[in-house]
Amino acid sequence: MILTVTLNTALDITYRVGALRPHTSHRVSDVTERPGGKGVNVARVLAALGHETTVTGFVGGATGAVVRERLAETAGVREALLPVAGATRRTIAVVDERTGDTTQLNEPGPQIAPAEWGAFLDHYEELLRGALAVALCGSLPPGVPVGAYATLIRTARSAGVPVLLDTSGEPLRRGVAARPDLVKPNADELAELTGSHDPSRATQDARRRGARAVVASLGPQGLLALTPEGRWHAVPPTREHGNPTGAGDSAVAGLLSGLVEQLPWPDRLSRAVALSAATVRAPAAAEFDRAIYEKLLGWVTVTAA
């Protein structure tokens, strides 16, 4: 089982409009709702790849009830969310069908009480006993300590479970210092962590700060990986146009599945890039187009960097 942690789960709502214009009313052509948050998206892709996956984090209120109900309908995903008093957030994505651009509105999430955080730590430790790997993903809801991911990384390392971290800002900085097996920042997050806008130099800095391996997402330029086994740059064959929501989460699923399957790093990176590109092309946020994924998988270029 692969465990994904989404402390700030969400109900993702996607609206499609002909053209998005400020200060006007819009007629929505299509609406989709699905459980969201970065770790939930990762779990959905892992399940589609054939991996048994467990989702945990916080959930609450009427929106949380919808999230749990929808997760129960997702094949291959076991829901192990911890109920809290506050209400699960919603995220709104508005897709402009004319340009393909997406405007994202993210609510902050529920206020987590100290007792609720303490209960989650016990819950997490229990779930780790059956885990082959764990992904810690996304933002922290209000009330959760800024060093939360560092605590969860140390707990996973004590249990002998490989851990991937995908977050930003101060939670990323503190988490890296706890020595995760892998971090996957995007270019902006990596620059904020290290102070360098040169991805090559920044990945080296991130490794020196504690991460065993660093995979930086460079958008259309693919992934740059610095690992104990070497450095690689993986690039998609073409630039895909569409909704990028969840593309980074699909890349995380590719990397994590490759870790569990003990694939060589170039194969992990090829899978991650192909999944990410196929997610951009999918009609709904945080899905991937399997036909495009299988087509692209053989065309991703991976070179020593």
PDB file of C-alpha atoms in Angstrom:
ATOM      1  CA  MET A   1       0.000   0.000   0.000  1.00  0.00           C
ATOM      2  CA  ILE A   2       1.138   3.554  -0.809  1.00  0.00           C
ATOM      3  CA  LEU A   3       0.003   6.223   1.662  1.00  0.00           C
ATOM      4  CA  THR A   4      -0.745   9.782   0.568  1.00  0.00           C
ATOM      5  CA  VAL A   5      -1.222  12.564   3.103  1.00  0.00           C
ATOM      6  CA  THR A   6      -3.367  15.590   2.247  1.00  0.00           C
ATOM      7  CA  LEU A   7      -3.731  17.682   5.384  1.00  0.00           C
ATOM      8  CA  ASN A   8      -5.770  20.284   3.472  1.00  0.00           C
ATOM      9  CA  THR A   9      -8.191  18.141   1.468  1.00  0.00           C
ATOM     10  CA  ALA A  10     -10.676  19.864  -0.832  1.00  0.00           C
ATOM     11  CA  LEU A  11     -13.655  19.466  -3.071  1.00  0.00           C
ATOM     12  CA  ASP A  12     -12.351  20.517  -6.491  1.00  0.00           C
ATOM     13  CA  ILE A  13     -14.953  22.259  -8.637  1.00  0.00           C
ATOM     14  CA  THR A  14     -14.157  22.999 -12.281  1.00  0.00           C
ATOM     15  CA  TYR A  15     -16.222  25.448 -14.350  1.00  0.00           C
ATOM     16  CA  ARG A  16     -15.772  25.761 -18.110  1.00  0.00           C
ATOM     17  CA  VAL A  17     -16.739  29.045 -19.781  1.00  0.00           C
ATOM     18  CA  GLY A  18     -16.486  30.201 -23.379  1.00  0.00           C
ATOM     19  CA  ALA A  19     -14.264  33.134 -22.453  1.00  0.00           C
ATOM     20  CA  LEU A  20     -13.402  34.491 -19.006  1.00  0.00           C
ATOM     21  CA  ARG A  21     -13.817  38.272 -18.748  1.00  0.00           C
ATOM     22  CA  PRO A  22     -13.577  40.319 -15.536  1.00  0.00           C
ATOM     23  CA  HIS A  23     -16.603  42.327 -14.336  1.00  0.00           C
ATOM     24  CA  THR A  24     -19.153  40.333 -16.380  1.00  0.00           C
ATOM     25  CA  SER A  25     -21.561  37.436 -15.903  1.00  0.00           C
ATOM     26  CA  HIS A  26     -20.657  34.079 -17.424  1.00  0.00           C
ATOM     27  CA  ARG A  27     -22.685  31.119 -18.608  1.00  0.00           C
ATOM     28  CA  VAL A  28     -20.972  27.915 -17.444  1.00  0.00           C
ATOM     29  CA  SER A  29     -20.941  25.215 -20.119  1.00  0.00           C
ATOM     30  CA  ASP A  30     -19.786  22.349 -17.893  1.00  0.00           C
ATOM     31  CA  VAL A  31     -19.258  21.647 -14.166  1.00  0.00           C
ATOM     32  CA  THR A  32     -17.274  18.826 -12.556  1.00  0.00           C
ATOM     33  CA  GLU A  33     -16.815  18.061  -8.852  1.00  0.00           C
ATOM     34  CA  ARG A  34     -14.341  15.632  -7.354  1.00  0.00           C
ATOM     35  CA  PRO A  35     -12.262  15.028  -4.205  1.00  0.00           C
ATOM     36  CA  GLY A  36      -9.109  17.096  -4.341  1.00  0.00           C
ATOM     37  CA  GLY A  37      -5.987  18.301  -2.677  1.00  0.00           C
ATOM     38  CA  LYS A  38      -2.566  17.303  -3.977  1.00  0.00           C
ATOM     39  CA  GLY A  39      -2.289  13.963  -2.179  1.00  0.00           C
ATOM     40  CA  VAL A  40      -5.792  12.945  -3.234  1.00  0.00           C
ATOM     41  CA  ASN A  41      -4.868  13.645  -6.856  1.00  0.00           C
ATOM     42  CA  VAL A  42      -1.690  11.599  -6.428  1.00  0.00           C
ATOM     43  CA  ALA A  43      -3.680   8.695  -4.985  1.00  0.00           C
ATOM     44  CA  ARG A  44      -6.144   8.720  -7.882  1.00  0.00           C
ATOM     45  CA  VAL A  45      -3.313   8.459 -10.426  1.00  0.00           C
ATOM     46  CA  LEU A  46      -1.515   5.764  -8.417  1.00  0.00           C
ATOM     47  CA  ALA A  47      -4.714   3.714  -8.334  1.00  0.00           C
ATOM     48  CA  ALA A  48      -5.089   4.103 -12.116  1.00  0.00           C
ATOM     49  CA  LEU A  49      -1.530   2.758 -12.435  1.00  0.00           C
ATOM     50  CA  GLY A  50      -2.541  -0.321 -10.445  1.00  0.00           C
ATOM     51  CA  HIS A  51      -1.218   0.556  -6.984  1.00  0.00           C
ATOM     52  CA  GLU A  52      -3.282   0.045  -3.830  1.00  0.00           C
ATOM     53  CA  THR A  53      -3.445   3.469  -2.212  1.00  0.00           C
ATOM     54  CA  THR A  54      -4.676   4.910   1.087  1.00  0.00           C
ATOM     55  CA  VAL A  55      -5.634   8.574   1.466  1.00  0.00           C
ATOM     56  CA  THR A  56      -5.401  10.317   4.822  1.00  0.00           C
ATOM     57  CA  GLY A  57      -5.633  13.870   6.138  1.00  0.00           C
ATOM     58  CA  PHE A  58      -8.413  15.974   7.646  1.00  0.00           C
ATOM     59  CA  VAL A  59     -12.053  16.139   6.564  1.00  0.00           C
ATOM     60  CA  GLY A  60     -15.112  17.910   7.970  1.00  0.00           C
ATOM     61  CA  GLY A  61     -18.500  19.507   7.383  1.00  0.00           C
ATOM     62  CA  ALA A  62     -20.930  19.037   4.517  1.00  0.00           C
ATOM     63  CA  THR A  63     -18.180  19.489   1.918  1.00  0.00           C
ATOM     64  CA  GLY A  64     -16.105  16.862   3.700  1.00  0.00           C
ATOM     65  CA  ALA A  65     -19.020  14.438   3.563  1.00  0.00           C
ATOM     66  CA  VAL A  66     -19.135  14.842  -0.216  1.00  0.00           C
ATOM     67  CA  VAL A  67     -15.377  14.246  -0.439  1.00  0.00           C
ATOM     68  CA  ARG A  68     -15.669  11.010   1.556  1.00  0.00           C
ATOM     69  CA  GLU A  69     -18.625   9.831  -0.491  1.00  0.00           C
ATOM     70  CA  ARG A  70     -16.820  10.452  -3.783  1.00  0.00           C
ATOM     71  CA  LEU A  71     -13.599   8.810  -2.556  1.00  0.00           C
ATOM     72  CA  ALA A  72     -15.559   5.697  -1.609  1.00  0.00           C
ATOM     73  CA  GLU A  73     -16.525   5.443  -5.289  1.00  0.00           C
ATOM     74  CA  THR A  74     -12.893   5.621  -6.482  1.00  0.00           C
ATOM     75  CA  ALA A  75     -11.562   2.180  -7.370  1.00  0.00           C
ATOM     76  CA  GLY A  76      -8.234   1.302  -5.777  1.00  0.00           C
ATOM     77  CA  VAL A  77      -8.328   4.127  -3.211  1.00  0.00           C
ATOM     78  CA  ARG A  78      -9.020   3.500   0.468  1.00  0.00           C
ATOM     79  CA  GLU A  79     -10.256   6.514   2.421  1.00  0.00           C
ATOM     80  CA  ALA A  80      -8.728   6.949   5.896  1.00  0.00           C
ATOM     81  CA  LEU A  81      -9.434  10.655   6.516  1.00  0.00           C
ATOM     82  CA  LEU A  82      -9.692  11.936  10.085  1.00  0.00           C
ATOM     83  CA  PRO A  83     -12.896  13.892  10.913  1.00  0.00           C
ATOM     84  CA  VAL A  84     -12.500  17.397  12.406  1.00  0.00           C
ATOM     85  CA  ALA A  85     -14.914  20.065  13.579  1.00  0.00           C
ATOM     86  CA  GLY A  86     -14.183  22.530  10.768  1.00  0.00           C
ATOM     87  CA  ALA A  87     -15.399  22.352   7.170  1.00  0.00           C
ATOM     88  CA  THR A  88     -13.316  20.985   4.294  1.00  0.00           C
ATOM     89  CA  ARG A  89     -12.400  23.694   1.788  1.00  0.00           C
ATOM     90  CA  ARG A  90     -13.450  24.051  -1.829  1.00  0.00           C
ATOM     91  CA  THR A  91     -11.226  24.983  -4.755  1.00  0.00           C
ATOM     92  CA  ILE A  92     -12.695  26.585  -7.866  1.00  0.00           C
ATOM     93  CA  ALA A  93     -11.012  26.276 -11.268  1.00  0.00           C
ATOM     94  CA  VAL A  94     -12.457  28.362 -14.107  1.00  0.00           C
ATOM     95  CA  VAL A  95     -11.301  27.159 -17.520  1.00  0.00           C
ATOM     96  CA  ASP A  96     -11.404  29.639 -20.394  1.00  0.00           C
ATOM     97  CA  GLU A  97     -12.267  27.455 -23.405  1.00  0.00           C
ATOM     98  CA  ARG A  98     -11.088  30.124 -25.837  1.00  0.00           C
ATOM     99  CA  THR A  99      -7.516  30.300 -24.521  1.00  0.00           C
ATOM    100  CA  GLY A 100      -7.246  27.133 -22.436  1.00  0.00           C
ATOM    101  CA  ASP A 101      -6.082  29.200 -19.445  1.00  0.00           C
ATOM    102  CA  THR A 102      -7.260  28.330 -15.939  1.00  0.00           C
ATOM    103  CA  THR A 103      -8.040  30.705 -13.065  1.00  0.00           C
ATOM    104  CA  GLN A 104      -7.807  29.057  -9.637  1.00  0.00           C
ATOM    105  CA  LEU A 105      -9.547  30.128  -6.389  1.00  0.00           C
ATOM    106  CA  ASN A 106      -8.442  28.224  -3.267  1.00  0.00           C
ATOM    107  CA  GLU A 107     -10.146  28.473   0.125  1.00  0.00           C
ATOM    108  CA  PRO A 108      -7.850  28.309   3.195  1.00  0.00           C
ATOM    109  CA  GLY A 109      -9.246  25.171   4.838  1.00  0.00           C
ATOM    110  CA  PRO A 110     -10.579  24.390   8.338  1.00  0.00           C
ATOM    111  CA  GLN A 111      -9.010  25.538  11.591  1.00  0.00           C
ATOM    112  CA  ILE A 112      -7.312  22.500  13.137  1.00  0.00           C
ATOM    113  CA  ALA A 113      -7.296  22.319  16.932  1.00  0.00           C
ATOM    114  CA  PRO A 114      -4.186  21.054  18.809  1.00  0.00           C
ATOM    115  CA  ALA A 115      -6.097  17.958  19.933  1.00  0.00           C
ATOM    116  CA  GLU A 116      -7.045  17.193  16.330  1.00  0.00           C
ATOM    117  CA  TRP A 117      -3.422  17.472  15.217  1.00  0.00           C
ATOM    118  CA  GLY A 118      -2.348  15.170  18.052  1.00  0.00           C
ATOM    119  CA  ALA A 119      -4.996  12.618  17.040  1.00  0.00           C
ATOM    120  CA  PHE A 120      -3.742  12.746  13.462  1.00  0.00           C
ATOM    121  CA  LEU A 121      -0.165  11.980  14.520  1.00  0.00           C
ATOM    122  CA  ASP A 122      -1.349   8.772  16.206  1.00  0.00           C
ATOM    123  CA  HIS A 123      -3.519   7.923  13.189  1.00  0.00           C
ATOM    124  CA  TYR A 124      -0.612   8.498  10.783  1.00  0.00           C
ATOM    125  CA  GLU A 125       1.792   6.361  12.778  1.00  0.00           C
ATOM    126  CA  GLU A 126      -0.682   3.484  12.653  1.00  0.00           C
ATOM    127  CA  LEU A 127      -1.183   3.813   8.880  1.00  0.00           C
ATOM    128  CA  LEU A 128       2.575   3.757   8.271  1.00  0.00           C
ATOM    129  CA  ARG A 129       2.731   0.156   9.496  1.00  0.00           C
ATOM    130  CA  GLY A 130       1.247  -1.068   6.227  1.00  0.00           C
ATOM    131  CA  ALA A 131       2.868   1.444   3.870  1.00  0.00           C
ATOM    132  CA  LEU A 132       5.523   0.828   1.204  1.00  0.00           C
ATOM    133  CA  ALA A 133       6.006   4.590   0.733  1.00  0.00           C
ATOM    134  CA  VAL A 134       4.331   7.844   1.760  1.00  0.00           C
ATOM    135  CA  ALA A 135       3.728  11.133  -0.051  1.00  0.00           C
ATOM    136  CA  LEU A 136       3.250  14.325   1.982  1.00  0.00           C
ATOM    137  CA  CYS A 137       1.512  16.829  -0.268  1.00  0.00           C
ATOM    138  CA  GLY A 138       0.150  20.332  -0.385  1.00  0.00           C
ATOM    139  CA  SER A 139      -0.567  23.237   1.900  1.00  0.00           C
ATOM    140  CA  LEU A 140      -1.184  23.180   5.653  1.00  0.00           C
ATOM    141  CA  PRO A 141      -4.628  24.138   6.979  1.00  0.00           C
ATOM    142  CA  PRO A 142      -4.817  26.835   9.669  1.00  0.00           C
ATOM    143  CA  GLY A 143      -3.771  25.619  13.114  1.00  0.00           C
ATOM    144  CA  VAL A 144      -1.360  22.924  11.936  1.00  0.00           C
ATOM    145  CA  PRO A 145       2.245  23.649  13.031  1.00  0.00           C
ATOM    146  CA  VAL A 146       4.477  25.012  10.277  1.00  0.00           C
ATOM    147  CA  GLY A 147       6.920  22.187  11.022  1.00  0.00           C
ATOM    148  CA  ALA A 148       4.232  19.536  10.554  1.00  0.00           C
ATOM    149  CA  TYR A 149       5.850  17.911   7.535  1.00  0.00           C
ATOM    150  CA  ALA A 150       9.211  17.721   9.274  1.00  0.00           C
ATOM    151  CA  THR A 151       7.496  15.816  12.093  1.00  0.00           C
ATOM    152  CA  LEU A 152       5.776  13.449   9.639  1.00  0.00           C
ATOM    153  CA  ILE A 153       9.042  12.859   7.742  1.00  0.00           C
ATOM    154  CA  ARG A 154      10.900  11.924  10.918  1.00  0.00           C
ATOM    155  CA  THR A 155       8.087   9.560  11.897  1.00  0.00           C
ATOM    156  CA  ALA A 156       8.180   7.871   8.483  1.00  0.00           C
ATOM    157  CA  ARG A 157      11.967   7.538   8.594  1.00  0.00           C
ATOM    158  CA  SER A 158      11.742   5.955  12.056  1.00  0.00           C
ATOM    159  CA  ALA A 159       9.263   3.438  10.618  1.00  0.00           C
ATOM    160  CA  GLY A 160      11.567   2.684   7.677  1.00  0.00           C
ATOM    161  CA  VAL A 161       9.081   4.044   5.104  1.00  0.00           C
ATOM    162  CA  PRO A 162      10.452   6.088   2.151  1.00  0.00           C
ATOM    163  CA  VAL A 163       8.898   9.559   2.065  1.00  0.00           C
ATOM    164  CA  LEU A 164       8.301  12.080  -0.729  1.00  0.00           C
ATOM    165  CA  LEU A 165       7.591  15.738   0.101  1.00  0.00           C
ATOM    166  CA  ASP A 166       5.697  18.086  -2.212  1.00  0.00           C
ATOM    167  CA  THR A 167       4.933  21.437  -0.602  1.00  0.00           C
ATOM    168  CA  SER A 168       6.234  25.014  -0.585  1.00  0.00           C
ATOM    169  CA  GLY A 169       7.440  27.900   1.561  1.00  0.00           C
ATOM    170  CA  GLU A 170       8.410  27.427   5.189  1.00  0.00           C
ATOM    171  CA  PRO A 171       6.860  23.918   5.435  1.00  0.00           C
ATOM    172  CA  LEU A 172       9.174  22.891   2.569  1.00  0.00           C
ATOM    173  CA  ARG A 173      12.228  24.488   4.173  1.00  0.00           C
ATOM    174  CA  ARG A 174      11.641  22.736   7.482  1.00  0.00           C
ATOM    175  CA  GLY A 175      10.667  19.500   5.785  1.00  0.00           C
ATOM    176  CA  VAL A 176      13.859  19.327   3.712  1.00  0.00           C
ATOM    177  CA  ALA A 177      15.909  19.652   6.894  1.00  0.00           C
ATOM    178  CA  ALA A 178      14.207  16.470   8.188  1.00  0.00           C
ATOM    179  CA  ARG A 179      15.884  14.547   5.319  1.00  0.00           C
ATOM    180  CA  PRO A 180      13.079  13.190   3.098  1.00  0.00           C
ATOM    181  CA  ASP A 181      13.970  10.625   0.454  1.00  0.00           C
ATOM    182  CA  LEU A 182      12.669  12.887  -2.315  1.00  0.00           C
ATOM    183  CA  VAL A 183      11.353  16.432  -2.725  1.00  0.00           C
ATOM    184  CA  LYS A 184       9.541  17.638  -5.846  1.00  0.00           C
ATOM    185  CA  PRO A 185       9.356  21.451  -5.947  1.00  0.00           C
ATOM    186  CA  ASN A 186       8.492  23.471  -9.017  1.00  0.00           C
ATOM    187  CA  ALA A 187      10.927  26.116 -10.255  1.00  0.00           C
ATOM    188  CA  ASP A 188       9.418  28.927  -8.157  1.00  0.00           C
ATOM    189  CA  GLU A 189       9.297  26.820  -4.984  1.00  0.00           C
ATOM    190  CA  LEU A 190      12.888  25.709  -5.501  1.00  0.00           C
ATOM    191  CA  ALA A 191      14.044  29.304  -6.019  1.00  0.00           C
ATOM    192  CA  GLU A 192      12.205  30.400  -2.854  1.00  0.00           C
ATOM    193  CA  LEU A 193      13.855  27.583  -0.894  1.00  0.00           C
ATOM    194  CA  THR A 194      17.407  28.165  -2.107  1.00  0.00           C
ATOM    195  CA  GLY A 195      17.507  31.786  -3.297  1.00  0.00           C
ATOM    196  CA  SER A 196      18.803  30.642  -6.705  1.00  0.00           C
ATOM    197  CA  HIS A 197      16.919  30.865 -10.020  1.00  0.00           C
ATOM    198  CA  ASP A 198      19.431  28.518 -11.675  1.00  0.00           C
ATOM    199  CA  PRO A 199      17.722  25.081 -11.406  1.00  0.00           C
ATOM    200  CA  SER A 200      21.032  23.208 -11.593  1.00  0.00           C
ATOM    201  CA  ARG A 201      22.542  25.157  -8.713  1.00  0.00           C
ATOM    202  CA  ALA A 202      19.270  25.177  -6.772  1.00  0.00           C
ATOM    203  CA  THR A 203      18.857  21.386  -6.874  1.00  0.00           C
ATOM    204  CA  GLN A 204      22.378  21.006  -5.493  1.00  0.00           C
ATOM    205  CA  ASP A 205      21.558  23.436  -2.695  1.00  0.00           C
ATOM    206  CA  ALA A 206      18.332  21.571  -1.861  1.00  0.00           C
ATOM    207  CA  ARG A 207      20.262  18.310  -1.560  1.00  0.00           C
ATOM    208  CA  ARG A 208      22.813  19.938   0.727  1.00  0.00           C
ATOM    209  CA  ARG A 209      19.927  21.085   2.933  1.00  0.00           C
ATOM    210  CA  GLY A 210      18.911  17.475   3.563  1.00  0.00           C
ATOM    211  CA  ALA A 211      16.891  15.945   0.708  1.00  0.00           C
ATOM    212  CA  ARG A 212      18.276  12.628  -0.531  1.00  0.00           C
ATOM    213  CA  ALA A 213      16.991  13.331  -4.042  1.00  0.00           C
ATOM    214  CA  VAL A 214      15.516  16.442  -5.670  1.00  0.00           C
ATOM    215  CA  VAL A 215      13.270  16.451  -8.736  1.00  0.00           C
ATOM    216  CA  ALA A 216      12.459  19.972  -9.928  1.00  0.00           C
ATOM    217  CA  SER A 217       9.444  20.551 -12.146  1.00  0.00           C
ATOM    218  CA  LEU A 218      10.337  23.037 -14.895  1.00  0.00           C
ATOM    219  CA  GLY A 219       6.941  23.235 -16.611  1.00  0.00           C
ATOM    220  CA  PRO A 220       7.196  22.696 -20.391  1.00  0.00           C
ATOM    221  CA  GLN A 221      10.945  22.035 -19.939  1.00  0.00           C
ATOM    222  CA  GLY A 222      10.175  18.820 -18.033  1.00  0.00           C
ATOM    223  CA  LEU A 223      11.943  17.558 -14.906  1.00  0.00           C
ATOM    224  CA  LEU A 224      15.477  18.050 -13.598  1.00  0.00           C
ATOM    225  CA  ALA A 225      16.568  15.340 -11.152  1.00  0.00           C
ATOM    226  CA  LEU A 226      19.571  15.269  -8.823  1.00  0.00           C
ATOM    227  CA  THR A 227      19.886  11.921  -7.043  1.00  0.00           C
ATOM    228  CA  PRO A 228      22.607   9.818  -5.370  1.00  0.00           C
ATOM    229  CA  GLU A 229      22.727   7.807  -8.636  1.00  0.00           C
ATOM    230  CA  GLY A 230      23.182  10.790 -10.947  1.00  0.00           C
ATOM    231  CA  ARG A 231      21.611  13.842 -12.561  1.00  0.00           C
ATOM    232  CA  TRP A 232      19.061  13.728 -15.407  1.00  0.00           C
ATOM    233  CA  HIS A 233      16.885  16.056 -17.435  1.00  0.00           C
ATOM    234  CA  ALA A 234      13.612  14.575 -18.759  1.00  0.00           C
ATOM    235  CA  VAL A 235      11.755  16.534 -21.457  1.00  0.00           C
ATOM    236  CA  PRO A 236       8.388  15.861 -23.141  1.00  0.00           C
ATOM    237  CA  PRO A 237       8.415  15.617 -26.966  1.00  0.00           C
ATOM    238  CA  THR A 238       5.984  18.529 -27.412  1.00  0.00           C
ATOM    239  CA  ARG A 239       4.471  21.305 -25.334  1.00  0.00           C
ATOM    240  CA  GLU A 240       0.954  20.270 -24.343  1.00  0.00           C
ATOM    241  CA  HIS A 241      -1.845  22.847 -24.113  1.00  0.00           C
ATOM    242  CA  GLY A 242      -4.773  22.494 -21.731  1.00  0.00           C
ATOM    243  CA  ASN A 243      -5.551  22.585 -18.011  1.00  0.00           C
ATOM    244  CA  PRO A 244      -2.351  22.203 -15.941  1.00  0.00           C
ATOM    245  CA  THR A 245      -4.233  21.604 -12.667  1.00  0.00           C
ATOM    246  CA  GLY A 246      -2.932  18.377 -11.144  1.00  0.00           C
ATOM    247  CA  ALA A 247      -0.083  17.911 -13.622  1.00  0.00           C
ATOM    248  CA  GLY A 248       2.496  18.166 -10.847  1.00  0.00           C
ATOM    249  CA  ASP A 249       0.529  15.672  -8.755  1.00  0.00           C
ATOM    250  CA  SER A 250       0.584  13.199 -11.643  1.00  0.00           C
ATOM    251  CA  ALA A 251       4.354  13.633 -11.799  1.00  0.00           C
ATOM    252  CA  VAL A 252       4.544  12.821  -8.081  1.00  0.00           C
ATOM    253  CA  ALA A 253       2.503   9.654  -8.692  1.00  0.00           C
ATOM    254  CA  GLY A 254       4.899   8.653 -11.455  1.00  0.00           C
ATOM    255  CA  LEU A 255       7.931   9.174  -9.243  1.00  0.00           C
ATOM    256  CA  LEU A 256       6.393   7.405  -6.246  1.00  0.00           C
ATOM    257  CA  SER A 257       5.185   4.417  -8.251  1.00  0.00           C
ATOM    258  CA  GLY A 258       8.635   4.142  -9.808  1.00  0.00           C
ATOM    259  CA  LEU A 259      10.215   4.187  -6.353  1.00  0.00           C
ATOM    260  CA  VAL A 260       7.959   1.371  -5.110  1.00  0.00           C
ATOM    261  CA  GLU A 261       8.566  -0.642  -8.290  1.00  0.00           C
ATOM    262  CA  GLN A 262      12.336  -0.003  -7.936  1.00  0.00           C
ATOM    263  CA  LEU A 263      12.602   1.344 -11.483  1.00  0.00           C
ATOM    264  CA  PRO A 264      15.832   3.006 -12.640  1.00  0.00           C
ATOM    265  CA  TRP A 265      15.710   6.789 -12.333  1.00  0.00           C
ATOM    266  CA  PRO A 266      15.407   7.470 -16.093  1.00  0.00           C
ATOM    267  CA  ASP A 267      12.304   5.240 -16.220  1.00  0.00           C
ATOM    268  CA  ARG A 268      10.784   6.989 -13.207  1.00  0.00           C
ATOM    269  CA  LEU A 269      11.338  10.350 -14.848  1.00  0.00           C
ATOM    270  CA  SER A 270       9.909   9.238 -18.199  1.00  0.00           C
ATOM    271  CA  ARG A 271       6.761   8.022 -16.455  1.00  0.00           C
ATOM    272  CA  ALA A 272       6.441  11.221 -14.439  1.00  0.00           C
ATOM    273  CA  VAL A 273       6.819  13.493 -17.484  1.00  0.00           C
ATOM    274  CA  ALA A 274       4.399  11.457 -19.610  1.00  0.00           C
ATOM    275  CA  LEU A 275       1.779  11.419 -16.842  1.00  0.00           C
ATOM    276  CA  SER A 276       2.155  15.157 -16.295  1.00  0.00           C
ATOM    277  CA  ALA A 277       1.699  15.947 -19.994  1.00  0.00           C
ATOM    278  CA  ALA A 278      -1.270  13.581 -20.266  1.00  0.00           C
ATOM    279  CA  THR A 279      -2.888  15.367 -17.323  1.00  0.00           C
ATOM    280  CA  VAL A 280      -2.630  18.741 -19.070  1.00  0.00           C
ATOM    281  CA  ARG A 281      -4.491  17.244 -22.035  1.00  0.00           C
ATOM    282  CA  ALA A 282      -7.280  15.614 -19.981  1.00  0.00           C
ATOM    283  CA  PRO A 283     -10.746  17.268 -20.037  1.00  0.00           C
ATOM    284  CA  ALA A 284     -11.093  17.434 -16.229  1.00  0.00           C
ATOM    285  CA  ALA A 285      -8.588  18.730 -13.700  1.00  0.00           C
ATOM    286  CA  ALA A 286      -6.235  16.182 -12.099  1.00  0.00           C
ATOM    287  CA  GLU A 287      -7.110  13.364 -14.498  1.00  0.00           C
ATOM    288  CA  PHE A 288      -4.793  11.940 -17.127  1.00  0.00           C
ATOM    289  CA  ASP A 289      -5.526  10.792 -20.641  1.00  0.00           C
ATOM    290  CA  ARG A 290      -4.292   7.187 -20.728  1.00  0.00           C
ATOM    291  CA  ALA A 291      -3.949   7.013 -24.510  1.00  0.00           C
ATOM    292  CA  ILE A 292      -1.805  10.158 -24.543  1.00  0.00           C
ATOM    293  CA  TYR A 293       0.208   8.879 -21.578  1.00  0.00           C
ATOM    294  CA  GLU A 294       1.006   5.574 -23.298  1.00  0.00           C
ATOM    295  CA  LYS A 295       1.875   7.385 -26.520  1.00  0.00           C
ATOM    296  CA  LEU A 296       4.175   9.903 -24.833  1.00  0.00           C
ATOM    297  CA  LEU A 297       5.905   7.389 -22.576  1.00  0.00           C
ATOM    298  CA  GLY A 298       8.136   6.183 -25.385  1.00  0.00           C
ATOM    299  CA  TRP A 299       8.913   9.699 -26.625  1.00  0.00           C
ATOM    300  CA  VAL A 300      10.136  11.399 -23.446  1.00  0.00           C
ATOM    301  CA  THR A 301      13.821  12.327 -23.773  1.00  0.00           C
ATOM    302  CA  VAL A 302      15.959  11.619 -20.703  1.00  0.00           C
ATOM    303  CA  THR A 303      19.571  12.780 -20.802  1.00  0.00           C
ATOM    304  CA  ALA A 304      22.383  12.944 -18.253  1.00  0.00           C
ATOM    305  CA  ALA A 305      22.657  16.549 -17.080  1.00  0.00           C
TER     306      ALA A 305
END
